[in-house]
Coordinates of C-alpha atoms in Angstrom, one line a residue:
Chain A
X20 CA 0.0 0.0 0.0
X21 CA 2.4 2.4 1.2
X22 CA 5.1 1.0 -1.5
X23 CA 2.5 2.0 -4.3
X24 CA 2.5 5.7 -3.3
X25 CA 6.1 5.9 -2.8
X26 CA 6.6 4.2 -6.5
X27 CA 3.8 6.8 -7.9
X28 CA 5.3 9.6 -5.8
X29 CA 8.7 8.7 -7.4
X30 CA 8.1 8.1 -11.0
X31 CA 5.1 10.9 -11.4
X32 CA 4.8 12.6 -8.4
X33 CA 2.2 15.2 -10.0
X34 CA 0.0 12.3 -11.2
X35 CA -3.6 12.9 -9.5
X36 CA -3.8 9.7 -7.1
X37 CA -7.7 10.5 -5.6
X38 CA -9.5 13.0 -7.8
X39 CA -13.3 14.7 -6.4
X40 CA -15.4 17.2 -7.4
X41 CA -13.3 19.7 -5.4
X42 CA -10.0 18.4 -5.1
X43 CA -7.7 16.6 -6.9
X44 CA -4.5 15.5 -4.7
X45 CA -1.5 13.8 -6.4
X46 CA 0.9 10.6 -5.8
X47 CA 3.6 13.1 -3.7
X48 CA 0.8 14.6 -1.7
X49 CA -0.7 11.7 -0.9
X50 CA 2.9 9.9 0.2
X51 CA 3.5 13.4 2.1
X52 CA 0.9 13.4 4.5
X53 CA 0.9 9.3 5.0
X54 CA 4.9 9.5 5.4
X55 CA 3.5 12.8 8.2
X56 CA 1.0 10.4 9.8
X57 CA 3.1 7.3 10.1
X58 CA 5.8 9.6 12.1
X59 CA 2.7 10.4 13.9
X60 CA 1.5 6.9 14.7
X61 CA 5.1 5.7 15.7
X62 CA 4.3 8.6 18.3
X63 CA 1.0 7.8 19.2
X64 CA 2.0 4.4 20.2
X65 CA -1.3 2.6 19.7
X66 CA -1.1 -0.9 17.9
X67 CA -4.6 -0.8 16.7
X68 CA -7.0 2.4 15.7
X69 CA -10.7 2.7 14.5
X70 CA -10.6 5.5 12.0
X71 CA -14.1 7.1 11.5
X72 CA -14.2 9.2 8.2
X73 CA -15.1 9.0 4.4
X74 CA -13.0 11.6 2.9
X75 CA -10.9 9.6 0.2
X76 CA -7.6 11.1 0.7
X77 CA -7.1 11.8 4.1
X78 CA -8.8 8.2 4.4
X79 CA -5.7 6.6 2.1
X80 CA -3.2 8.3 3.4
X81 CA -3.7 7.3 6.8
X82 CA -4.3 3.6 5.9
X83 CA -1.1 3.8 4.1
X84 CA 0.7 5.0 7.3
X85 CA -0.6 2.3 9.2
X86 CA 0.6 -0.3 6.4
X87 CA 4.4 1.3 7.1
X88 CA 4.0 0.7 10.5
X89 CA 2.5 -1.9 11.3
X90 CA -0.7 -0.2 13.2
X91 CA -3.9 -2.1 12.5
X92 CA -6.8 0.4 11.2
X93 CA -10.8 -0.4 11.0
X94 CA -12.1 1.7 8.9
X95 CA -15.9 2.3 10.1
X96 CA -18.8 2.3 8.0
X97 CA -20.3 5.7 7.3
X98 CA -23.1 5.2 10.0
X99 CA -24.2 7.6 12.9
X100 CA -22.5 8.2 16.2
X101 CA -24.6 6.0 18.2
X102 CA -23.9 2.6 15.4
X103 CA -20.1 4.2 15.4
X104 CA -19.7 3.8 18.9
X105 CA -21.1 0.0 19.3
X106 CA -18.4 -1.2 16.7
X107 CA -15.6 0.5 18.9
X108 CA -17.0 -1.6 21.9
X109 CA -17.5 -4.7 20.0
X110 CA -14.4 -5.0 17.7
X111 CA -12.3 -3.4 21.5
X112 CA -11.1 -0.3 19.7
X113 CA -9.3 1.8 22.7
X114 CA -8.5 4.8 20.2
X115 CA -10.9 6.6 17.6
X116 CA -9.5 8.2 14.8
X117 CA -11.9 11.2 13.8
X118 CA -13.1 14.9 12.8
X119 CA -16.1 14.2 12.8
X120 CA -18.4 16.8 15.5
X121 CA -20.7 14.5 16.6
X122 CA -17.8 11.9 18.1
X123 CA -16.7 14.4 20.9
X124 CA -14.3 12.7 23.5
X125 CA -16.8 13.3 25.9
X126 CA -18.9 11.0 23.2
X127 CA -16.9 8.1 24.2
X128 CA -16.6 4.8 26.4
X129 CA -14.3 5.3 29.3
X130 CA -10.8 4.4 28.1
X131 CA -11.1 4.9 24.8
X132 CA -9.3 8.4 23.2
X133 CA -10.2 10.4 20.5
X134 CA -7.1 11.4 17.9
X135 CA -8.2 14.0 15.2
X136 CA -7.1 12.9 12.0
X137 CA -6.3 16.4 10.4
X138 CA -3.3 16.2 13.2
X139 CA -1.8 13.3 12.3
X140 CA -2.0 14.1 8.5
X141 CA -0.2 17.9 8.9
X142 CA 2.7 15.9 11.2
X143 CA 5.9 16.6 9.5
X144 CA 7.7 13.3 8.5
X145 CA 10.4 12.7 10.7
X146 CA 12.6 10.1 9.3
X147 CA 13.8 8.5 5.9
X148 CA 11.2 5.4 5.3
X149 CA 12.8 2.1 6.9
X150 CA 11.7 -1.6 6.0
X151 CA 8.5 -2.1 6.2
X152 CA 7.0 -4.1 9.0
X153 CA 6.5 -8.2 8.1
X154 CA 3.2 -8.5 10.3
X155 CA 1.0 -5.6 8.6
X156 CA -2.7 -6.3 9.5
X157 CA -5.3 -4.7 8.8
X158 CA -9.3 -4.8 10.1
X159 CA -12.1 -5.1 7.6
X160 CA -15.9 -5.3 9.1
X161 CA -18.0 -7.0 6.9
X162 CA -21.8 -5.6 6.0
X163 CA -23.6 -8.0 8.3
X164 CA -26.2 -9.2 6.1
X165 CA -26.1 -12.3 7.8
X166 CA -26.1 -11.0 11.2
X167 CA -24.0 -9.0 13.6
X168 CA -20.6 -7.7 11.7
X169 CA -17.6 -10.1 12.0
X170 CA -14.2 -8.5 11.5
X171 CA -12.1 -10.1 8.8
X172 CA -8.2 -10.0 9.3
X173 CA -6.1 -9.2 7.1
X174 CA -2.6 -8.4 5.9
X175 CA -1.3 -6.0 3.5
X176 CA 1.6 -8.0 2.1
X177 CA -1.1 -10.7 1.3
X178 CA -3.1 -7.7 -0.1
X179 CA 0.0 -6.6 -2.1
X180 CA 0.9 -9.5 -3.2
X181 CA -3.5 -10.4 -5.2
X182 CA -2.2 -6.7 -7.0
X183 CA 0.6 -8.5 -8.9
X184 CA -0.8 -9.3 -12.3
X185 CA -1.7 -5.2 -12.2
X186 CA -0.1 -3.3 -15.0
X187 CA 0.9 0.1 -15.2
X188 CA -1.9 2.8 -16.7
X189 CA -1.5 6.4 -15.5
X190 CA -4.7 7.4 -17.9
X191 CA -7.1 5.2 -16.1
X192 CA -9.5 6.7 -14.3
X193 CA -10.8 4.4 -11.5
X194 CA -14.5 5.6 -10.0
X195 CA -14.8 4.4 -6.3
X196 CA -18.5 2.9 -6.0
X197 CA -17.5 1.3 -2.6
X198 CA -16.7 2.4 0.5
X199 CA -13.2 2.0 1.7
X200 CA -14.4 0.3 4.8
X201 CA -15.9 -2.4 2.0
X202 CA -13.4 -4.9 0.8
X203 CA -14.5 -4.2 -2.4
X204 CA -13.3 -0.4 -2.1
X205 CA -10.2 -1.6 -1.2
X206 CA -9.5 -4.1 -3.9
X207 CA -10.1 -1.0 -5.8
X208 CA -8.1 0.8 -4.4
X209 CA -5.1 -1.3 -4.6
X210 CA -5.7 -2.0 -7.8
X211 CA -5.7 1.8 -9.3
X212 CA -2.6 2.6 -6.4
X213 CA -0.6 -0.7 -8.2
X214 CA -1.4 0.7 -11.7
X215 CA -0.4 4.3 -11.0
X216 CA -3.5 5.3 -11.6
X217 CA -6.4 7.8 -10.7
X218 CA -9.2 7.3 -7.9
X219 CA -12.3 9.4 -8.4
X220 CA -14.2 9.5 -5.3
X221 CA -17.6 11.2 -5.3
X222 CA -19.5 11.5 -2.1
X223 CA -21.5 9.7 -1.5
X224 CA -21.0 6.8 -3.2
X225 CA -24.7 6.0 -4.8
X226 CA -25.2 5.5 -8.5
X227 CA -26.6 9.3 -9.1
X228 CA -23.0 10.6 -7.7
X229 CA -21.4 8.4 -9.2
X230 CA -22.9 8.9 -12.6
X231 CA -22.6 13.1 -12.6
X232 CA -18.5 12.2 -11.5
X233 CA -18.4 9.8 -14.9
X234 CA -19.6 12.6 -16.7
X235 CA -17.8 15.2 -15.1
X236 CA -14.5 14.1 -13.5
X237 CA -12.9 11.9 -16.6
X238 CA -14.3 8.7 -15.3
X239 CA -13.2 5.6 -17.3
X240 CA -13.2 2.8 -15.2
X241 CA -15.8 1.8 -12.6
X242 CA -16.5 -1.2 -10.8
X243 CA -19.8 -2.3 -8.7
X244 CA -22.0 -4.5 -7.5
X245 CA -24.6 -5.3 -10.2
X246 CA -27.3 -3.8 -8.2
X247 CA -25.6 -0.6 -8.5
X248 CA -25.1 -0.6 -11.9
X249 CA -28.8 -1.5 -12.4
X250 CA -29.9 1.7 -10.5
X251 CA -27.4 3.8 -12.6
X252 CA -28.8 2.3 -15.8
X253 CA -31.9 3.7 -14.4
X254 CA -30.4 7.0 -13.6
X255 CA -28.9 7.3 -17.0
X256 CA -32.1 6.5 -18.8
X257 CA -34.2 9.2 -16.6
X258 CA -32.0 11.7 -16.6
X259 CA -31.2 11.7 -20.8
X260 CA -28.0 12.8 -20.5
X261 CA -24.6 11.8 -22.6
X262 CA -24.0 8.0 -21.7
X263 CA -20.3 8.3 -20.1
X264 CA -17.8 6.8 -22.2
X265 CA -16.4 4.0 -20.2
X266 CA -13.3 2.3 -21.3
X267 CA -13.8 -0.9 -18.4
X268 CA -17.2 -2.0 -16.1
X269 CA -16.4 -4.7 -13.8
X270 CA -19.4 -6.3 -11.5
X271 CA -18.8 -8.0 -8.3
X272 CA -19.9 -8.7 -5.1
X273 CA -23.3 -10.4 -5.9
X274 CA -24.2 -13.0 -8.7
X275 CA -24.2 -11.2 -12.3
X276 CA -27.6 -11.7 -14.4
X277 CA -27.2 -12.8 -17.9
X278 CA -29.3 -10.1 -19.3
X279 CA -27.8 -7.0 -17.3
X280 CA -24.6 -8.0 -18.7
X281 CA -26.2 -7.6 -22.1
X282 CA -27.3 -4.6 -21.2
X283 CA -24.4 -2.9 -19.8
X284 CA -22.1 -4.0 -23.2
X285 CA -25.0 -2.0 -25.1
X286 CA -25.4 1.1 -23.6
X287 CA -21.2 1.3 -23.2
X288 CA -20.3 -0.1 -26.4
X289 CA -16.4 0.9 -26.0
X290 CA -16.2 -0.5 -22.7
X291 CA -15.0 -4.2 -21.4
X292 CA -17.4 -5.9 -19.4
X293 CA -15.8 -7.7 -16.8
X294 CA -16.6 -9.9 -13.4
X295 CA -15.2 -10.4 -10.6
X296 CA -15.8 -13.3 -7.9
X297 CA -14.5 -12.2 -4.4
X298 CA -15.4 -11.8 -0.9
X299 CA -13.9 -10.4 2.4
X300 CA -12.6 -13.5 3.1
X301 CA -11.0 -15.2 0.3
X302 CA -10.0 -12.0 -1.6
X303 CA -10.2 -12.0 -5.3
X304 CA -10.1 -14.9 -7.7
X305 CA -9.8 -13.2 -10.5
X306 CA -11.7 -11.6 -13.4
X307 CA -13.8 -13.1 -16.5
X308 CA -14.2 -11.0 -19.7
X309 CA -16.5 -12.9 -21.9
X310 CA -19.8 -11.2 -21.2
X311 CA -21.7 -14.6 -20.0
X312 CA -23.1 -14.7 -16.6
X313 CA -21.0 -17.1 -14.1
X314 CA -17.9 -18.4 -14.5
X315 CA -15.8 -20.5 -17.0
X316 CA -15.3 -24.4 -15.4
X317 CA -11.8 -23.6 -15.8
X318 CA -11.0 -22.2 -12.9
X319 CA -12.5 -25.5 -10.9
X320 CA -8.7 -26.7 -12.7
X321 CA -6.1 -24.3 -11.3
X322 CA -4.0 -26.9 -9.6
X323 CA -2.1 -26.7 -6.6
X324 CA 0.2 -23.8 -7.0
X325 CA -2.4 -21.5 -7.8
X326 CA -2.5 -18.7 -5.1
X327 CA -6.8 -19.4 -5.2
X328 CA -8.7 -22.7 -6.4
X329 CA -12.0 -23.6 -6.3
X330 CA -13.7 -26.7 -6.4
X331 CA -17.2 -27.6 -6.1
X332 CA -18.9 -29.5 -3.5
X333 CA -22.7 -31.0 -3.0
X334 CA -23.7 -27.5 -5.0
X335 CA -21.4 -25.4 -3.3
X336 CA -18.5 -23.5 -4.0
X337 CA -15.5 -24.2 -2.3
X338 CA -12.4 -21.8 -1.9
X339 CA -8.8 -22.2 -1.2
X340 CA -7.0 -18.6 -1.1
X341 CA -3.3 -18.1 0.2
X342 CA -4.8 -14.3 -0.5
X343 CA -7.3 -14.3 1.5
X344 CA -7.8 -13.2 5.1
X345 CA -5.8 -13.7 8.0
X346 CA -8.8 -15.2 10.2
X347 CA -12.0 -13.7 11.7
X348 CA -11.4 -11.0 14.8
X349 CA -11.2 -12.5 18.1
X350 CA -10.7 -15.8 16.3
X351 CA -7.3 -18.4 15.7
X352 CA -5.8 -17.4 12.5
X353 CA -7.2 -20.0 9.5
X354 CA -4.9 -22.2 7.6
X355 CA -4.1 -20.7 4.2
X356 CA -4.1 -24.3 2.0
X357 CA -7.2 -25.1 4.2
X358 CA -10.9 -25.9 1.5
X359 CA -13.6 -23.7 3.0
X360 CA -16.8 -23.7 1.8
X361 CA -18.1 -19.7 0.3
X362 CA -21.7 -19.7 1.1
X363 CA -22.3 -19.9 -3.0
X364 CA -24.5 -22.5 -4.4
X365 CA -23.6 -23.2 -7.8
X366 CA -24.8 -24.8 -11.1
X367 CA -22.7 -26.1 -13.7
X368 CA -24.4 -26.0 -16.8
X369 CA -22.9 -26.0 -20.7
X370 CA -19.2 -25.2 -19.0
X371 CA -20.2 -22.2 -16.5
X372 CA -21.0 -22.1 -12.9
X373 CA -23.8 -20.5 -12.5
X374 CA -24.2 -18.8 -9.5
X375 CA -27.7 -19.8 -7.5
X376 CA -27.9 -17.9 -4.6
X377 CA -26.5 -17.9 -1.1
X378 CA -26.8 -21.1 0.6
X379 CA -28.5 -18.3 3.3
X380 CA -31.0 -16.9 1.1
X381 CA -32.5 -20.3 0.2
X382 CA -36.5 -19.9 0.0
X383 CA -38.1 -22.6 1.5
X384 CA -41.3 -22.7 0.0
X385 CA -43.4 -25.8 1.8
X386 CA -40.1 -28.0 2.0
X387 CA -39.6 -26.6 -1.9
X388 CA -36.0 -25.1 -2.3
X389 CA -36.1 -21.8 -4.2
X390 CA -33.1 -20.1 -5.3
X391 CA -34.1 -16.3 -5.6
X392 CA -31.7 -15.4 -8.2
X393 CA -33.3 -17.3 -10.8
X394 CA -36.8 -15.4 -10.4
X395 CA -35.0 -12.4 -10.4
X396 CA -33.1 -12.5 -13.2
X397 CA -36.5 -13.3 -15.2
X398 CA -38.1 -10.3 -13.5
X399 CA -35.3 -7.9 -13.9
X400 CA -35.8 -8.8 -17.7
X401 CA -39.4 -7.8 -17.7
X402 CA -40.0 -4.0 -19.6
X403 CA -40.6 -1.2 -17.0
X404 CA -38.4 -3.3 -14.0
X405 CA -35.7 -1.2 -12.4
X406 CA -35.0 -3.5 -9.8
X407 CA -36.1 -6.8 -8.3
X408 CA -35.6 -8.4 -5.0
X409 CA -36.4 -11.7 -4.4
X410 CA -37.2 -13.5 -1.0
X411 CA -38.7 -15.3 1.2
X412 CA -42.2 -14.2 2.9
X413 CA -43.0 -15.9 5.9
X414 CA -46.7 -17.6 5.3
X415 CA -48.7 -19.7 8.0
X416 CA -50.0 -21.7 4.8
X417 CA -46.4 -22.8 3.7
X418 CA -43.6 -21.3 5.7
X419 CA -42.6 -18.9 3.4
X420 CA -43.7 -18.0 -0.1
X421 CA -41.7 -16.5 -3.1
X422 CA -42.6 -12.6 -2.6
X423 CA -41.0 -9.9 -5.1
X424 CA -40.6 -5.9 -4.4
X425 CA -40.3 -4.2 -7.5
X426 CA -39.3 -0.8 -8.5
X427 CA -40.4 0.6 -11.2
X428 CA -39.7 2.5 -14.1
X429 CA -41.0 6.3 -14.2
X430 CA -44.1 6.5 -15.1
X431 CA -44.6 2.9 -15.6
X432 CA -48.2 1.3 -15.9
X433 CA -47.5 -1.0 -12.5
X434 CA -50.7 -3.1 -13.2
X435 CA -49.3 -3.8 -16.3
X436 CA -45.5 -4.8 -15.0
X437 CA -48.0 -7.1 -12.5
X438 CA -49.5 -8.8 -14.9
X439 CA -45.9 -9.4 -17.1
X440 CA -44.2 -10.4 -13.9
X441 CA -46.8 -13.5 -13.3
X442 CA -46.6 -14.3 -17.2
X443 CA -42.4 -14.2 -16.9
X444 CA -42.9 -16.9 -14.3
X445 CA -45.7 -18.4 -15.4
X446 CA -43.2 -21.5 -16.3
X447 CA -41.6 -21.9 -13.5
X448 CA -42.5 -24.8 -11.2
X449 CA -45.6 -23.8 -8.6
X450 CA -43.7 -23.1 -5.4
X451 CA -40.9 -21.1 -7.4
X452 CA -43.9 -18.4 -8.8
X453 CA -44.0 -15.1 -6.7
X454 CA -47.1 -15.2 -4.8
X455 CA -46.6 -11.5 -3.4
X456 CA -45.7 -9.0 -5.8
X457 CA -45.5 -5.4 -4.3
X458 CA -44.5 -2.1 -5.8
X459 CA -41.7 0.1 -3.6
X460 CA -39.9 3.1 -3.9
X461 CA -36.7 1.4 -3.2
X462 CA -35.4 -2.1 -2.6
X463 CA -33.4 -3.0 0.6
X464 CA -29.7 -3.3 -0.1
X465 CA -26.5 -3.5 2.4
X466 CA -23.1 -2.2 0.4
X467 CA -25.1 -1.9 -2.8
X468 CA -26.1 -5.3 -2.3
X469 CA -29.7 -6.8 -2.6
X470 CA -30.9 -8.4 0.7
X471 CA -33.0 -11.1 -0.1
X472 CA -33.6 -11.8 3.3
X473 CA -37.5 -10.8 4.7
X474 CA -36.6 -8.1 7.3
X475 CA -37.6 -9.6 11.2
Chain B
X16 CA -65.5 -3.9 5.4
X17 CA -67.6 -6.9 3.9
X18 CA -68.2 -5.8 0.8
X19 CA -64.1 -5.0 0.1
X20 CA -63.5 -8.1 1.5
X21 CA -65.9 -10.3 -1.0
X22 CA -64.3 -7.8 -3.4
X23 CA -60.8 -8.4 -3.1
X24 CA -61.0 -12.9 -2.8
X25 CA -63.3 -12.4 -5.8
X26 CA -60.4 -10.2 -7.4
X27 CA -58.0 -12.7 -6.0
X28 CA -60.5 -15.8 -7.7
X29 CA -60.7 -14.2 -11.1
X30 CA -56.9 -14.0 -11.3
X31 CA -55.3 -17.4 -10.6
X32 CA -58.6 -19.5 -11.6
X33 CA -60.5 -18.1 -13.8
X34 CA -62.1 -21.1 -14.4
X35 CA -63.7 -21.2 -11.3
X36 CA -66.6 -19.0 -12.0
X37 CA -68.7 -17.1 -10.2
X38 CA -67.4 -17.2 -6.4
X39 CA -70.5 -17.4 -3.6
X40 CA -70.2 -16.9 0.6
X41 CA -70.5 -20.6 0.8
X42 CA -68.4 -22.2 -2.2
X43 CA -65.7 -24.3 -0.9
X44 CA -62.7 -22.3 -1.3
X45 CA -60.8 -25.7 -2.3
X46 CA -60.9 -29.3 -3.9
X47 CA -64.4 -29.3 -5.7
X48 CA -65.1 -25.7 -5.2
X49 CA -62.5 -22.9 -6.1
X50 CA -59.8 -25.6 -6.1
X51 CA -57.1 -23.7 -4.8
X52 CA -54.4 -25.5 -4.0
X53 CA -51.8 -24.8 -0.6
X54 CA -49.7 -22.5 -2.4
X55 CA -52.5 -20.5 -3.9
X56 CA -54.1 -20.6 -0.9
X57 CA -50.8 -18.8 0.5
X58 CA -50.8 -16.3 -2.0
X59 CA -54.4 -15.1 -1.1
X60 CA -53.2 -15.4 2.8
X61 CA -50.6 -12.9 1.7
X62 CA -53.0 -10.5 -0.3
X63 CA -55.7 -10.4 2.4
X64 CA -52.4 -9.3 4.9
X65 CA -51.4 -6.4 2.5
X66 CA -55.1 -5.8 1.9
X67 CA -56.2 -5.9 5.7
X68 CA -52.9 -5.9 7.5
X69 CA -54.2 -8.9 9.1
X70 CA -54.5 -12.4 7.6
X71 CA -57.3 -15.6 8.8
X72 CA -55.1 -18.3 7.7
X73 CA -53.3 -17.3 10.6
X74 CA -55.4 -18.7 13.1
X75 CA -55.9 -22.2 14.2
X76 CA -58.5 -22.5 11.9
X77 CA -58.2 -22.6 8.5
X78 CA -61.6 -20.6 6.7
X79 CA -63.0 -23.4 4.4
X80 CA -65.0 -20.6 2.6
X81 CA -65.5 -17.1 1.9
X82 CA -67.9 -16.1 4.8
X83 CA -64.9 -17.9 7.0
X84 CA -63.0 -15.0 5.7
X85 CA -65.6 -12.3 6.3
X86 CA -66.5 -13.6 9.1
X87 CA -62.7 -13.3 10.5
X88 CA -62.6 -9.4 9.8
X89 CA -66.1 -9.0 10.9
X90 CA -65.8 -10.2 13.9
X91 CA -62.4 -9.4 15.1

């Protein structure tokens, strides 16, 4: 992390490393006040810090000083001060990095100490960079869709290390749709600090922002979860505006649908469409670039030197990543060339594995196993859809029932969208049809991702 | 309240069995009558909820017919 801004800030130090709508900050900037804050976390002492704020740069730099020395940061969702504060207790944070007003010392739990970030950025750099530290962890919370937030551990050299296939590309133009607490914002991150790239990094970081910063800050790379890019399709074809002209679109983080794929390579003709498969645990396993939902069987046939394999097992992807995380917080560290099972229930069909669903998100319909993704790939294909979440309805009658929120198009006829939903699904077997179809607003996502879990 | 209730499992009738014709207080809302079957009868459970907020399949009797169902909002 830290090695990428000293090799930007050495070969172009006025490159622009994080680029927003009212500042753009280069490479040597960047290095200058993460070399200033890692002189001032040698000072501070601590071994571990929460860091609570969402400006890009200051943000980077200070994960970068931690990465020189060795201090562990959490970066905290963007949530209030009371939802702030419960993470400290539970993940035993004893200092809080922040400017923010509302997180006043007097704010927090006995024993724990507030350090204002602007401080440790303006510290003058103190000393000529040494060796970097071999144990360089590094705290990322997951979203907690499945519960209570878990802390995943992990370590920059490992994160260094998944960059190496990166080439260099100075022109590129990287939009942050993630947060940088997400792993996904910092895969992103890496990646565009290993190329030499640029990080564009509106706020906040919802489709409509990040569609005006395409348009207006140079944007030519993005990557996001697909539900994102469904809502900024929807954006794009409300607003009527010049379509961006995107060079690379890379989806991850939730299954891919066939038909958005076809979507997104028509409305950016000039771009790549890409996906990724990764997760807070196992890191990245790479990219596919063929436009087809799921992924090539080949990578079931990496072998045993391959940092990352997969194999398949009673319908569920397996994982074996020497990238991946350390081990869970508060948890024995997990044995790299240990098979763990990902959650993902998988098809294989004409040489793809086609992704199913979460093994959590199953619908049990009467003792009927429904995977939501299916239904809601042939909804999102129906005219006037925006977006479509499927999952399970609790029912006296059956347990649960397939239920669908839809949003819809402006304007749309939604009696009409009704009646094309039920004919979409008409074919599918009984306990697989949605029985409850309801209109909303907005769907219920977690880090741009669909929940497709009925709420308690 | 009766009337929107007749209303809406008459809606709910014409929809998923239109073959059923017309609909009366007494017909057998399964087998020979309607003939919904359990997941259709799920689906109108769900309806009457985000109709009514409540839903009669939820009690420990199951209403056989559509005064069942009236008489479970009536009443309560």
């Amino acid at each position: 992390m830290i090695e990428f801004l000293r090799r930007g800030a050495q070969t172009r130090p006025e490159r622009p490393a994080v680029v927003t709508h009212d500042l753009t900050v280069s490479y040597a900037e960047l290095l200058a006040m993460a070399e200033g804050a890692a002189t001032a976390l040698s000072e501070l002492g601590a071994d571990r810090i929460a860091l609570a704020d969402h400006e890009a740069a200051p943000v980077i730099a200070l994960m970068a000083a931690a990465a020189a020395t060795g201090v562990e940061v959490c970066l905290l969702p963007p949530d209030g001060a009371e939802q702030v504060l419960d993470l400290v207790g539970r993940f035993d944070h004893t200092v809080v990095v922040t400017d923010r007003d509302d997180l006043p010392e007097s704010a927090l739990p006995a024993g724990v100490r507030r350090v204002g970030l602007a401080g440790l950025l303006a510290t003058p750099a103190q000393s000529a960079p040494g060796d970097l530290p071999a144990h360089r962890p590094h705290l990322v919370l997951t979203t907690g869709t499945t519960g209570a937030p878990r802390g995943v551990r992990h370590d920059w050299g490992r994160l260094v290390r998944s960059t190496a296939h990166v080439q260099p590309a100075g022109d590129e133009h990287w939009l942050l749709c993630f947060g940088l607490h997400q792993f996904a914002g910092l895969q992103v991150l890496l990646h565009v600090l290993a190329a030499g790239a640029t990080l564009v990094a509106p706020a906040p970081r919802r489709p409509r922002e990040g569609l005006a910063a395409m348009r207006a800050l140079g944007v030519t790379h993005a990557s996001a979860t697909p539900t994102y890019w469904r809502f900024l399709l929807a954006e794009l074809r409300a607003d009527g505006g010049p379509v961006p002209q995107l060079r690379q679109i890379t989806l991850g983080g939730e299954a891919v649908p066939g038909p958005l794929l076809g979507e997104l390579a028509t409305t950016f003709p000039d771009a790549h469409v890409s996906q990724v498969y990764a997760a807070s645990e196992f890191g990245s396993t790479g990219s596919m670039r063929d436009r087809r939902a799921g992924l090539s069987t080949a990578v079931l046939e990496r072998g045993e030197d391959a940092d990352v394999a997969l194999k398949v097992v009673d319908g569920e992807l397996w994982i074996r990543s020497r990238t991946g995380m350390v081990g869970y917080y508060g948890e024995p560290d997990v044995d790299a060339e240990e098979w763990r099972p990902t959650g993902d229930l998988v098809a294989v069909e004409d040489g793809r594995l086609v992704f199913l669903g979460r093994s959590s998100e199953i619908i049990n319909v009467g003792g009927v196993k429904v995977h939501p993704l299916v239904i809601e790939e042939r909804i999102g294909a129906v005219a006037g859809v925006d977006v479509a979440r499927v999952y399970g309805r609790r029912n006296p009658m059956t347990g649960q029932i397939v239920a669908v929120e839809v949003v819809a198009s402006a304007g749309a006829d939604t009696t009409a969208i009704d009646a094309a939903i039920r004919a979409a699904c008409a074919d599918l077997p009984s306990a697989s049809r949605p029985r409850s179809i309801r209109f909303v607003d907005e769907v219920s996502t977690t880090g741009s991702k669909i929940v497709r879990r009925e709420a308690p | 309240m009766q009337d929107r209730v007749e209303q809406v499992v008459r809606e709910f009738v014409a929809r998923v069995k239109p073959e059923a014709g017309e609909v009366t207080v007494e017909t057998p809302l399964y087998a020979d009558g309607v003939g919904l079957d359990s997941l259709e009868a799920a689906e109108l459970s769900a309806v009457l909820e985000d109709e009514f907020g409540t839903d009669p399949f939820q009690g420990d009797t199951m209403p056989e017919t559509l005064n069942d169902i009236v008489s479970f909002y009536v009443t309560a």
